[in-house]
Tab-separated table of C-alpha atoms in Angstrom:
chain	number	residue	atom	x	y	z
D	1	MET	CA	-19.755	-27.059	40.422
D	2	ARG	CA	-16.949	-24.669	40.999
D	3	ASN	CA	-15.680	-22.769	38.014
D	4	LEU	CA	-13.144	-19.973	37.391
D	5	ILE	CA	-12.639	-17.268	34.781
D	6	TRP	CA	-8.923	-16.436	34.508
D	7	GLN	CA	-7.279	-13.615	32.613
D	8	TYR	CA	-3.570	-12.539	32.312
D	9	HIS	CA	-2.245	-9.209	31.730
D	10	ILE	CA	1.311	-7.624	32.193
D	11	ASP	CA	2.070	-4.018	31.243
D	12	THR	CA	4.094	-4.116	28.103
D	13	LYS	CA	7.117	-1.842	27.414
D	14	ARG	CA	6.268	-1.646	23.728
D	15	SER	CA	5.840	1.980	23.151
D	16	TYR	CA	3.472	1.692	20.138
D	17	ASP	CA	0.643	0.033	21.766
D	18	GLY	CA	1.515	-0.478	25.478
D	19	VAL	CA	-0.907	2.194	26.797
D	20	HIS	CA	-3.679	0.973	24.702
D	21	ARG	CA	-3.184	-2.622	25.689
D	22	LYS	CA	-3.450	-1.567	29.273
D	23	ARG	CA	-6.730	0.498	28.728
D	24	MET	CA	-8.200	-2.558	26.643
D	25	ALA	CA	-7.335	-4.896	29.494
D	26	MET	CA	-9.055	-2.581	32.078
D	27	ALA	CA	-12.113	-2.368	29.753
D	28	SER	CA	-12.138	-6.103	29.164
D	29	SER	CA	-11.646	-7.033	32.923
D	30	GLU	CA	-14.482	-4.763	33.865
D	31	THR	CA	-17.080	-6.516	31.620
D	32	VAL	CA	-15.624	-9.989	32.464
D	33	ALA	CA	-15.862	-9.256	36.148
D	34	PHE	CA	-19.580	-8.262	35.778
D	35	TYR	CA	-20.192	-11.526	33.737
D	36	ALA	CA	-18.682	-13.638	36.553
D	37	MET	CA	-20.753	-12.006	39.221
D	38	LYS	CA	-23.818	-12.547	37.068
D	39	TYR	CA	-23.375	-16.229	37.058
D	40	GLY	CA	-21.726	-16.731	40.478
D	41	VAL	CA	-18.357	-17.724	39.031
D	42	GLU	CA	-14.958	-16.892	40.520
D	43	TYR	CA	-12.722	-14.357	38.702
D	44	GLU	CA	-9.007	-13.817	38.874
D	45	MET	CA	-6.807	-11.385	36.825
D	46	ALA	CA	-3.149	-12.484	36.960
D	47	SER	CA	-0.343	-10.242	36.456
D	48	HIS	CA	2.770	-12.305	37.467
D	49	SER	CA	4.661	-13.980	34.667
D	50	ARG	CA	6.038	-17.532	35.169
D	51	TRP	CA	8.170	-17.380	31.916
D	52	TRP	CA	11.465	-15.675	32.420
D	53	LYS	CA	14.745	-15.454	30.515
D	54	ASN	CA	17.117	-12.502	30.645
D	55	GLY	CA	14.249	-10.172	31.557
D	56	TYR	CA	11.838	-11.787	29.183
D	57	HIS	CA	8.226	-12.137	30.276
D	58	GLY	CA	5.937	-14.438	28.280
D	59	GLY	CA	2.748	-13.510	26.521
D	60	PRO	CA	-0.687	-14.611	27.537
D	61	ALA	CA	-0.685	-17.637	25.393
D	62	MET	CA	2.363	-19.152	27.107
D	63	GLU	CA	1.151	-18.035	30.520
D	64	ARG	CA	-1.769	-20.360	30.200
D	65	PHE	CA	0.740	-22.966	31.681
D	66	GLN	CA	-0.133	-21.646	34.880
D	67	LEU	CA	-3.543	-23.116	34.785
D	68	LEU	CA	-1.799	-26.522	35.058
D	69	ASP	CA	-0.908	-25.819	38.634
D	70	GLU	CA	-2.264	-28.107	41.270
D	71	ARG	CA	-3.792	-25.140	43.086
D	72	PHE	CA	-6.379	-24.948	40.193
D	73	ASP	CA	-7.480	-28.511	40.691
D	74	VAL	CA	-10.310	-27.160	42.865
D	75	TYR	CA	-12.180	-25.869	39.797
D	76	ASP	CA	-14.201	-28.204	37.572
D	77	GLN	CA	-13.820	-25.865	34.645
D	78	ILE	CA	-11.677	-22.768	33.815
D	79	LEU	CA	-12.484	-20.182	31.190
D	80	TYR	CA	-9.339	-18.565	29.846
D	81	ILE	CA	-10.176	-15.276	28.089
D	82	ASP	CA	-7.857	-12.784	26.425
D	83	THR	CA	-7.813	-9.134	27.737
D	84	ASP	CA	-8.891	-7.579	24.336
D	85	ILE	CA	-12.455	-9.298	24.689
D	86	LEU	CA	-15.481	-7.470	25.858
D	87	VAL	CA	-18.432	-9.430	27.242
D	88	SER	CA	-22.124	-8.584	26.644
D	89	PRO	CA	-24.765	-8.666	29.430
D	90	ASP	CA	-26.879	-10.894	27.125
D	91	ALA	CA	-24.043	-13.596	26.883
D	92	PRO	CA	-25.355	-16.963	28.375
D	93	ASN	CA	-23.459	-18.980	30.906
D	94	ILE	CA	-20.508	-20.495	28.934
D	95	PHE	CA	-19.974	-23.059	31.603
D	96	ASP	CA	-23.532	-24.317	31.043
D	97	GLU	CA	-23.217	-24.206	27.345
D	98	TYR	CA	-20.132	-26.318	27.380
D	99	ALA	CA	-20.530	-28.366	30.461
D	100	ASP	CA	-19.754	-31.575	28.779
D	101	ALA	CA	-16.579	-30.365	27.073
D	102	THR	CA	-13.204	-31.508	27.998
D	103	ILE	CA	-11.581	-28.747	26.111
D	104	ALA	CA	-13.396	-26.268	24.094
D	105	GLY	CA	-11.892	-23.513	21.862
D	106	LEU	CA	-11.851	-21.781	18.592
D	107	HIS	CA	-10.717	-24.091	15.709
D	108	GLN	CA	-9.134	-22.034	12.896
D	109	THR	CA	-6.720	-23.006	10.137
D	110	HIS	CA	-3.428	-21.373	10.346
D	111	ARG	CA	-0.760	-21.859	7.580
D	112	ARG	CA	2.277	-21.329	9.897
D	113	ASP	CA	1.191	-24.417	12.126
D	114	ILE	CA	0.468	-26.594	8.959
D	115	THR	CA	3.997	-25.804	7.720
D	116	LEU	CA	5.574	-26.848	11.015
D	117	LEU	CA	3.525	-30.111	10.839
D	118	GLN	CA	4.745	-30.848	7.332
D	119	GLU	CA	8.312	-30.182	8.349
D	120	GLY	CA	7.880	-32.956	10.887
D	121	TRP	CA	8.788	-31.141	14.128
D	122	LEU	CA	6.204	-33.204	16.062
D	123	ARG	CA	8.110	-36.330	15.501
D	124	THR	CA	10.564	-35.300	18.268
D	125	GLU	CA	7.730	-36.166	20.692
D	126	PHE	CA	5.272	-38.479	18.516
D	127	PRO	CA	6.008	-41.240	15.958
D	128	ASP	CA	2.544	-40.522	14.532
D	129	PRO	CA	1.803	-36.794	13.617
D	130	ALA	CA	-1.629	-37.625	12.899
D	131	ARG	CA	-2.222	-36.986	16.661
D	132	TYR	CA	-2.059	-33.277	15.754
D	133	ARG	CA	-5.702	-33.261	15.114
D	134	ALA	CA	-6.539	-29.546	15.270
D	135	SER	CA	-4.523	-27.562	12.684
D	136	TYR	CA	-4.646	-24.457	14.733
D	137	VAL	CA	-6.643	-23.565	17.875
D	138	ASN	CA	-6.999	-19.862	18.654
D	139	GLY	CA	-6.368	-19.599	22.312
D	140	ALA	CA	-8.094	-16.329	22.903
D	141	ILE	CA	-11.070	-18.201	24.577
D	142	LEU	CA	-10.694	-21.677	26.217
D	143	VAL	CA	-12.898	-23.753	28.202
D	144	MET	CA	-10.699	-26.300	30.138
D	145	SER	CA	-11.978	-29.222	32.310
D	146	ARG	CA	-10.081	-30.462	35.397
D	147	ASP	CA	-9.518	-33.744	33.445
D	148	PHE	CA	-7.781	-31.981	30.596
D	149	ARG	CA	-5.578	-29.854	32.934
D	150	GLN	CA	-4.509	-32.804	34.984
D	151	TYR	CA	-3.683	-34.983	32.097
D	152	LEU	CA	-1.473	-32.292	30.558
D	153	ARG	CA	0.381	-31.698	33.890
D	154	GLY	CA	1.238	-35.398	33.850
D	155	VAL	CA	2.610	-35.496	30.280
D	156	LEU	CA	4.309	-32.147	29.770
D	157	ARG	CA	7.038	-32.750	32.225
D	158	VAL	CA	7.015	-28.926	33.257
D	159	GLU	CA	9.590	-29.610	35.816
D	160	ASP	CA	12.156	-30.044	33.142
D	161	ILE	CA	12.022	-26.416	32.137
D	162	GLN	CA	11.628	-25.025	35.701
D	163	VAL	CA	14.163	-22.353	37.069
D	164	ASP	CA	14.744	-20.560	40.314
D	165	LYS	CA	13.530	-23.410	42.296
D	166	GLY	CA	10.381	-23.811	40.329
D	167	THR	CA	9.154	-20.243	40.589
D	168	HIS	CA	9.687	-19.559	36.782
D	169	TRP	CA	9.906	-21.477	33.490
D	170	ASP	CA	12.579	-20.997	30.870
D	171	ARG	CA	11.090	-20.150	27.575
D	172	ASP	CA	14.430	-21.206	25.739
D	173	GLY	CA	14.083	-24.503	27.552
D	174	ILE	CA	10.798	-25.271	26.109
D	175	ASN	CA	11.682	-24.204	22.636
D	176	VAL	CA	14.567	-26.616	22.442
D	177	ARG	CA	12.088	-29.350	23.135
D	178	TRP	CA	9.196	-28.092	21.316
D	179	PRO	CA	9.862	-25.562	18.427
D	180	VAL	CA	6.403	-24.009	18.761
D	181	TYR	CA	5.253	-20.473	18.642
D	182	ASP	CA	3.466	-18.683	21.444
D	183	GLN	CA	0.098	-18.871	19.517
D	184	SER	CA	0.595	-22.545	18.763
D	185	MET	CA	0.602	-23.772	22.362
D	186	VAL	CA	-2.981	-24.874	22.488
D	187	SER	CA	-2.684	-26.898	19.277
D	188	TYR	CA	0.321	-28.531	20.892
D	189	TRP	CA	-1.582	-29.318	24.003
D	190	LEU	CA	-4.247	-31.083	21.967
D	191	ALA	CA	-1.482	-33.208	20.130
D	192	MET	CA	-0.227	-34.183	23.697
D	193	SER	CA	-3.757	-35.467	24.819
D	194	PRO	CA	-6.309	-37.928	23.814
D	195	PHE	CA	-9.236	-35.526	23.994
D	196	ASP	CA	-11.008	-34.082	21.150
D	197	LEU	CA	-11.629	-30.353	20.752
D	198	THR	CA	-15.092	-28.953	21.070
D	199	SER	CA	-15.364	-26.053	18.700
D	200	LEU	CA	-16.870	-22.846	20.347
D	201	ASP	CA	-19.617	-21.157	18.349
D	202	ARG	CA	-18.450	-18.054	16.564
D	203	ALA	CA	-20.945	-15.945	18.798
D	204	TRP	CA	-18.369	-16.351	21.497
D	205	PHE	CA	-15.632	-14.639	19.464
D	206	LYS	CA	-17.220	-12.104	17.090
D	207	GLY	CA	-20.325	-11.323	18.859
D	208	PRO	CA	-22.942	-11.030	20.140
D	209	HIS	CA	-21.745	-12.931	23.271
D	210	PHE	CA	-18.007	-11.866	23.353
D	211	TYR	CA	-16.328	-9.236	21.201
D	212	ASN	CA	-12.736	-9.847	20.220
D	213	HIS	CA	-10.546	-6.879	19.079
D	214	GLY	CA	-8.054	-8.932	17.140
D	215	GLY	CA	-5.603	-7.715	14.697
D	216	PRO	CA	-3.489	-4.434	14.588
D	217	LYS	CA	-4.412	-1.675	16.895
D	218	THR	CA	-5.182	0.960	14.446
D	219	ASP	CA	-6.999	4.199	15.221
D	220	GLU	CA	-10.184	2.930	13.708
D	221	SER	CA	-10.202	-0.378	15.417
D	222	LEU	CA	-9.278	1.055	18.828
D	223	HIS	CA	-12.200	3.729	18.471
D	224	ARG	CA	-14.599	0.802	17.607
D	225	TYR	CA	-13.425	-1.176	20.592
D	226	PHE	CA	-13.855	1.655	23.139
D	227	SER	CA	-17.104	2.686	21.626
D	228	ARG	CA	-18.416	-0.912	22.030
D	229	TYR	CA	-17.109	-0.833	25.543
D	230	ASP	CA	-19.143	2.465	26.305
D	231	THR	CA	-22.229	0.727	24.881
D	232	LEU	CA	-21.796	-2.416	26.932
D	233	ARG	CA	-20.909	-0.589	30.070
D	234	GLU	CA	-24.114	1.348	29.880
D	235	GLN	CA	-25.954	-2.006	29.549
D	236	TRP	CA	-24.037	-3.515	32.540
D	237	ILE	CA	-24.690	-0.455	34.641
D	238	PRO	CA	-27.903	1.195	33.287
D	239	ARG	CA	-28.586	3.499	36.160
D	240	GLY	CA	-25.262	4.297	37.580
D	241	TYR	CA	-24.448	3.841	41.276
D	242	PRO	CA	-26.194	5.216	44.324
D	243	GLY	CA	-25.169	8.778	44.917
D	244	THR	CA	-24.011	9.260	41.342
D	245	THR	CA	-25.636	10.515	38.228
D	246	THR	CA	-26.204	8.180	35.297
D	247	GLY	CA	-23.023	7.094	33.677
D	248	ASP	CA	-20.693	8.477	36.466
D	249	PRO	CA	-17.954	5.981	37.564
D	250	HIS	CA	-18.073	4.472	40.879
D	251	PRO	CA	-14.866	5.397	42.942
D	252	GLU	CA	-13.821	1.662	42.870
D	253	THR	CA	-13.981	1.564	38.952
D	254	ALA	CA	-12.686	5.039	38.482
D	255	HIS	CA	-10.420	3.637	35.805
D	256	ALA	CA	-13.485	3.521	33.567
D	257	ALA	CA	-13.233	7.122	32.905
D	258	GLU	CA	-9.681	6.811	31.564
D	259	ILE	CA	-10.882	3.941	29.403
D	260	ALA	CA	-13.793	5.829	27.998
D	261	SER	CA	-11.617	8.749	27.120
D	262	ALA	CA	-9.176	6.553	25.217
D	263	ALA	CA	-10.658	7.453	21.837
D	264	GLU	CA	-9.435	11.031	22.427
D	265	THR	CA	-6.037	10.194	23.550
D	266	THR	CA	-2.817	11.241	21.616
D	267	GLY	CA	-0.643	8.276	20.981
D	268	THR	CA	2.941	7.741	19.902
D	269	ALA	CA	4.333	8.567	16.462
D	270	GLU	CA	3.277	5.090	15.248
D	271	THR	CA	-0.366	5.483	16.322
D	272	LYS	CA	-0.583	9.188	15.814
D	273	GLU	CA	-3.754	10.685	17.169
D	274	LEU	CA	-6.487	8.436	18.333
D	275	LYS	CA	-9.478	10.603	17.816
D	276	LYS	CA	-13.127	9.829	17.259
D	277	ALA	CA	-13.546	8.568	13.554
D	278	PRO	CA	-16.108	10.146	11.360
D	279	ALA	CA	-19.223	8.083	10.602
D	280	LYS	CA	-18.718	5.608	8.164
D	281	PRO	CA	-21.169	3.217	6.170
D	282	THR	CA	-21.452	0.499	8.676
D	283	VAL	CA	-24.382	-0.856	10.503
D	284	GLU	CA	-22.794	-0.019	13.746
D	285	ASN	CA	-22.329	3.762	13.083
D	286	LEU	CA	-25.495	4.165	11.022
D	287	SER	CA	-27.552	2.399	13.662
D	288	LYS	CA	-26.981	5.201	16.095
D	289	GLN	CA	-28.095	7.720	13.535
D	290	VAL	CA	-31.435	5.944	12.490
D	291	ARG	CA	-32.195	5.442	16.047
D	292	GLN	CA	-31.633	9.166	16.895
D	293	LYS	CA	-34.127	9.869	14.026
D	294	ARG	CA	-36.589	7.351	15.325
D	295	LEU	CA	-36.499	5.257	12.387
D	296	SER	CA	-36.307	1.898	14.078
D	297	TYR	CA	-37.587	0.007	17.062
D	298	LEU	CA	-34.366	-2.008	17.283
D	299	GLY	CA	-32.000	-1.614	20.155
D	300	GLN	CA	-28.217	-1.271	19.775
D	301	GLY	CA	-27.743	-4.899	20.776
D	302	LYS	CA	-29.809	-6.074	17.823
D	303	PHE	CA	-27.918	-3.828	15.343
D	304	ASP	CA	-24.694	-5.235	16.748
D	305	SER	CA	-25.839	-8.722	16.157
D	306	ILE	CA	-26.736	-7.790	12.503
D	307	TYR	CA	-23.329	-6.128	12.056
D	308	ASP	CA	-21.595	-9.161	13.332
D	309	ARG	CA	-23.412	-11.535	11.027
D	310	ILE	CA	-22.537	-9.256	8.043
D	311	GLU	CA	-18.873	-9.559	9.209
D	312	GLN	CA	-19.149	-13.217	9.257
D	313	ILE	CA	-20.706	-13.458	5.758
D	314	ARG	CA	-17.754	-11.269	4.495
D	315	SER	CA	-15.267	-13.527	6.296
D	316	ASP	CA	-16.736	-16.762	4.988
D	317	GLY	CA	-17.326	-15.449	1.410
D	318	VAL	CA	-21.010	-16.184	1.497
D	319	ALA	CA	-22.783	-14.932	-1.747
D	320	GLY	CA	-26.162	-13.465	-2.003
D	321	ASP	CA	-28.469	-10.441	-1.514
D	322	PHE	CA	-29.745	-8.832	1.668
D	323	THR	CA	-33.410	-9.204	2.348
D	324	GLU	CA	-35.877	-7.797	4.810
D	325	PHE	CA	-39.395	-8.856	5.553
D	326	GLY	CA	-41.047	-5.988	7.457
D	327	VAL	CA	-39.432	-2.736	6.612
D	328	ALA	CA	-41.517	-0.228	8.778
D	329	LEU	CA	-39.740	3.188	8.487
D	330	GLY	CA	-36.544	1.706	7.096
D	331	GLY	CA	-34.064	2.046	9.831
D	332	SER	CA	-32.544	-1.518	9.695
D	333	GLY	CA	-32.933	-1.525	6.022
D	334	ILE	CA	-30.890	1.579	5.546
D	335	CYS	CA	-28.189	0.024	7.558
D	336	LEU	CA	-28.262	-3.244	5.403
D	337	ALA	CA	-28.368	-1.102	2.222
D	338	ARG	CA	-25.343	0.880	3.291
D	339	ALA	CA	-23.480	-2.275	4.016
D	340	LEU	CA	-23.947	-3.771	0.448
D	341	GLU	CA	-20.769	-4.697	-1.484
D	342	ASP	CA	-20.476	-4.409	-5.242
D	343	GLY	CA	-22.806	-6.885	-6.952
D	344	GLN	CA	-25.059	-7.121	-4.023
D	345	ARG	CA	-28.732	-5.900	-3.707
D	346	TYR	CA	-31.081	-5.123	-0.992
D	347	PHE	CA	-34.774	-6.144	-1.080
D	348	GLY	CA	-37.257	-4.858	1.513
D	349	PHE	CA	-40.653	-6.499	1.467
D	350	ASP	CA	-43.591	-4.772	3.209
D	351	VAL	CA	-47.261	-3.824	2.700
D	352	PHE	CA	-46.175	-0.285	3.574
D	353	GLY	CA	-49.463	0.338	5.343
D	354	MET	CA	-51.468	-1.070	8.187
D	355	ILE	CA	-50.044	-4.304	9.382
D	356	PRO	CA	-52.259	-7.260	8.399
D	357	PRO	CA	-54.110	-8.859	11.458
D	358	PRO	CA	-52.685	-11.760	13.382
D	359	SER	CA	-54.465	-15.224	13.690
D	360	GLN	CA	-55.423	-17.389	16.575
D	361	ALA	CA	-51.869	-19.007	16.507
D	362	ASP	CA	-50.534	-15.795	17.884
D	363	GLY	CA	-52.565	-16.005	21.200
D	364	GLN	CA	-54.999	-13.707	22.916
D	365	LYS	CA	-52.278	-11.111	23.993
D	366	VAL	CA	-51.460	-10.318	20.329
D	367	LEU	CA	-55.094	-10.239	19.326
D	368	ASN	CA	-55.696	-7.604	22.063
D	369	ARG	CA	-52.716	-5.814	20.862
D	370	TYR	CA	-54.138	-5.727	17.342
D	371	LYS	CA	-57.289	-4.315	18.453
D	372	THR	CA	-55.479	-1.203	19.745
D	373	ILE	CA	-53.637	-0.859	16.458
D	374	SER	CA	-56.733	-1.168	14.329
D	375	SER	CA	-58.606	1.335	16.579
D	376	GLY	CA	-56.163	4.081	15.494
D	377	GLU	CA	-54.926	4.572	19.095
D	378	SER	CA	-51.464	3.067	18.819
D	379	LYS	CA	-48.411	5.111	19.319
D	380	GLY	CA	-45.203	4.949	17.307
D	381	ILE	CA	-41.507	5.214	18.453
D	382	SER	CA	-41.092	7.687	21.260
D	383	GLY	CA	-44.747	8.807	20.986
D	384	ASP	CA	-44.556	9.652	17.291
D	385	PRO	CA	-47.560	8.793	15.159
D	386	TYR	CA	-47.777	4.965	14.462
D	387	TYR	CA	-46.267	4.569	10.944
D	388	GLY	CA	-48.921	2.149	9.986
D	389	TYR	CA	-51.430	4.928	9.904
D	390	MET	CA	-49.570	7.017	7.176
D	391	ASP	CA	-51.250	7.112	3.713
D	392	ASP	CA	-47.935	7.712	2.016
D	393	LEU	CA	-45.728	5.289	3.973
D	394	LEU	CA	-43.821	3.999	1.038
D	395	GLU	CA	-42.832	7.301	-0.167
D	396	LYS	CA	-41.900	8.270	3.376
D	397	VAL	CA	-39.546	5.209	3.545
D	398	LYS	CA	-38.091	5.998	0.222
D	399	GLY	CA	-37.289	9.482	1.450
D	400	ASN	CA	-35.697	8.042	4.529
D	401	PHE	CA	-33.401	5.846	2.488
D	402	ALA	CA	-32.565	8.883	0.229
D	403	GLU	CA	-31.631	10.850	3.326
D	404	PHE	CA	-28.881	8.398	4.157
D	405	ASP	CA	-27.688	8.252	0.496
D	406	CYS	CA	-29.396	5.023	-0.245
D	407	PRO	CA	-31.698	5.939	-3.200
D	408	VAL	CA	-34.329	3.344	-4.093
D	409	ASP	CA	-33.439	2.763	-7.584
D	410	GLY	CA	-35.225	-0.536	-8.321
D	411	ARG	CA	-31.934	-2.150	-9.102
D	412	ARG	CA	-29.462	-2.188	-6.232
D	413	ILE	CA	-31.937	-1.080	-3.566
D	414	ASN	CA	-35.386	-2.359	-3.902
D	415	LEU	CA	-38.761	-1.794	-1.780
D	416	VAL	CA	-41.344	-4.184	-2.799
D	417	GLU	CA	-44.828	-3.304	-1.750
D	418	GLY	CA	-47.598	-5.918	-1.090
D	419	LEU	CA	-48.623	-8.986	0.947
D	420	PHE	CA	-45.814	-11.628	1.305
D	421	GLU	CA	-47.958	-14.379	-0.314
D	422	THR	CA	-48.203	-12.271	-3.443
D	423	THR	CA	-44.764	-10.606	-3.667
D	424	LEU	CA	-42.428	-13.496	-2.672
D	425	PRO	CA	-43.435	-15.806	-5.525
D	426	ALA	CA	-42.519	-13.097	-7.896
D	427	HIS	CA	-39.055	-13.044	-6.606
D	428	ASP	CA	-38.163	-16.702	-6.884
D	429	ASP	CA	-34.798	-16.150	-8.375
D	430	LEU	CA	-33.269	-14.409	-5.340
D	431	THR	CA	-30.042	-15.891	-3.638
D	432	ILE	CA	-29.875	-14.622	-0.070
D	433	SER	CA	-26.865	-14.255	2.296
D	434	LEU	CA	-28.744	-12.533	5.154
D	435	ALA	CA	-32.505	-12.372	5.651
D	436	HIS	CA	-33.937	-10.061	8.420
D	437	ILE	CA	-37.387	-11.184	9.373
D	438	ASP	CA	-39.432	-8.474	11.329
D	439	CYS	CA	-42.922	-9.145	10.662
D	440	ASP	CA	-44.333	-10.036	14.084
D	441	TRP	CA	-47.063	-12.600	13.623
D	442	TYR	CA	-47.028	-16.346	13.161
D	443	ASP	CA	-48.414	-16.647	9.669
D	444	PRO	CA	-45.967	-14.203	7.917
D	445	VAL	CA	-43.021	-15.272	9.992
D	446	LYS	CA	-43.665	-18.862	8.982
D	447	LEU	CA	-43.950	-17.903	5.201
D	448	CYS	CA	-40.849	-15.778	5.311
D	449	LEU	CA	-38.935	-18.392	7.090
D	450	GLU	CA	-39.721	-20.976	4.489
D	451	TYR	CA	-38.994	-18.688	1.646
D	452	ALA	CA	-35.728	-17.230	3.023
D	453	TRP	CA	-34.348	-20.901	3.809
D	454	GLY	CA	-35.134	-22.039	0.272
D	455	HIS	CA	-33.178	-19.186	-1.178
D	456	LEU	CA	-30.425	-18.975	1.511
D	457	SER	CA	-26.747	-19.639	0.478
D	458	PRO	CA	-24.790	-22.101	2.535
D	459	GLY	CA	-23.308	-20.214	5.451
D	460	GLY	CA	-26.169	-17.582	5.141
D	461	PHE	CA	-28.203	-16.214	8.069
D	462	ILE	CA	-31.801	-15.694	9.098
D	463	ILE	CA	-32.312	-13.123	11.915
D	464	LEU	CA	-35.541	-13.199	13.640
D	465	ASP	CA	-36.181	-9.785	15.292
D	466	ASP	CA	-39.410	-10.719	17.168
D	467	TYR	CA	-38.451	-14.223	18.469
D	468	ASN	CA	-38.422	-12.821	22.160
D	469	SER	CA	-41.104	-10.370	21.610
D	470	TRP	CA	-44.202	-12.090	20.103
D	471	PRO	CA	-45.371	-15.607	20.729
D	472	GLY	CA	-46.374	-16.253	17.270
D	473	CYS	CA	-42.984	-15.470	15.882
D	474	LYS	CA	-41.323	-17.815	18.395
D	475	LYS	CA	-43.903	-20.569	17.629
D	476	ALA	CA	-43.327	-20.404	13.935
D	477	ALA	CA	-39.486	-20.401	14.372
D	478	ASP	CA	-39.610	-23.317	16.780
D	479	GLU	CA	-41.714	-25.449	14.347
D	480	PHE	CA	-39.595	-24.602	11.493
D	481	LEU	CA	-36.364	-25.507	13.391
D	482	ALA	CA	-38.025	-28.886	14.508
D	483	ALA	CA	-38.954	-29.554	10.976
D	484	THR	CA	-35.519	-28.477	9.445
D	485	PRO	CA	-32.631	-30.391	11.069
D	486	ALA	CA	-30.075	-28.545	9.125
D	487	ALA	CA	-31.182	-25.200	10.451
D	488	LYS	CA	-28.835	-24.407	13.425
D	489	LEU	CA	-30.244	-21.808	15.920
D	490	LEU	CA	-26.928	-19.978	16.900
D	491	TYR	CA	-28.497	-17.909	19.748
D	492	GLU	CA	-31.840	-16.459	20.794
D	493	LYS	CA	-30.988	-13.057	22.165
D	494	PRO	CA	-31.028	-10.062	21.548
D	495	ASN	CA	-32.559	-11.394	18.301
D	496	ALA	CA	-32.659	-15.042	17.261
D	497	VAL	CA	-30.129	-16.144	14.657
D	498	ILE	CA	-30.407	-19.232	12.255
D	499	ARG	CA	-27.614	-20.388	10.006
D	500	LYS	CA	-27.580	-22.811	7.117
D	501	PRO	CA	-24.414	-24.916	7.133
D	502	LEU	CA	-21.592	-24.035	5.059
């Protein structure tokens, strides 16, 4: 199959965010280009507007009409992606994930479009507005098949709005026929076609696969965007280029230095100064601090995954406490505790001592690993003493929480000492919105999965840290998923995430 990734950017003259949009586009295009090369997909960044009226150039949403041109018929599928989206190196091949989709996008309700439908504007084209099947489709990420594009080209009568011998399209002309907003165009396309929308998983929009900026370009949001870009670029190019030191930009991508410095750029009066924001109580910022203090084995990608799930819980209004099964030195627990909102609690379950032994279900590799641990010769993070050898581990972890302004008070923040089979039944009244399972072996993972699922709110998440690290964890998770049809595995890397349907 021959596929294409297509982006569109034209420099805006809007003074309040033009320079930042340009930098965001350059950052996005760099990660998207790496993604295209990784999977052998063609990539094109367009910068020529087909929409023209008295000097007006259309936005990316309207420019998607370009993809209906016959020249694109050589591609089986086209991925359109906005230029404020960053791509993770861990993202799977979206063309494989949605190979059978005729049209795949992000389905979100939007009141403005519902109002248009109620006012009957679609009746100018259709006697039956019921064909407007998707109330609103966010066009930031679209996977479009050849069948979908060719069908639309046949029914949209684009030639009716062509000007300048077909080189441009008249925006006023299309608005006379179809009083749609720029962002409503994909919804309208679906109403024009007999095809059903395949909804993209949220991981392709809010992480960990793709990261969309979205919303107003405030100092804080821009700082977060470019900080994430810095992290992803290090993952895409971990050792720099031949002849350069680690992190130095290659001459052909020298614009990366400009992008990376955007967080220290002085903006216009509207944006004021875009400086590095102080640390705030979020998983994203705290994760860097706990890693610097060697309190967690988790990499930044896993922390980002946790952070994105918390964001989605907030967005969807999922109720419940945060729980963790396997606390270790408390790094990820500190991040979860600092992310609590009013009325929420954190419960961290652990033996706070030597990790219990694995079973035959974990395999010989794990049994050999445990021999090293039990012999007293295992090393901890960055060569530190292994935390399981500490006699006062619980007090050490409490001190770590206190250092990050998260006092373990037995009410809002709780550390529960003991074997899971003893402590979990004593907490049968919990309602959970997010469960982080980091207990390595088959038996405890199986037990914690069953407990967490039974107490998980609809829309809640279970995150499995060791799914890709220890075979016993993966075995327990796969058996659980096979026996629990309602449990949906959203993705496997960098950590596995299971969701209970809303």
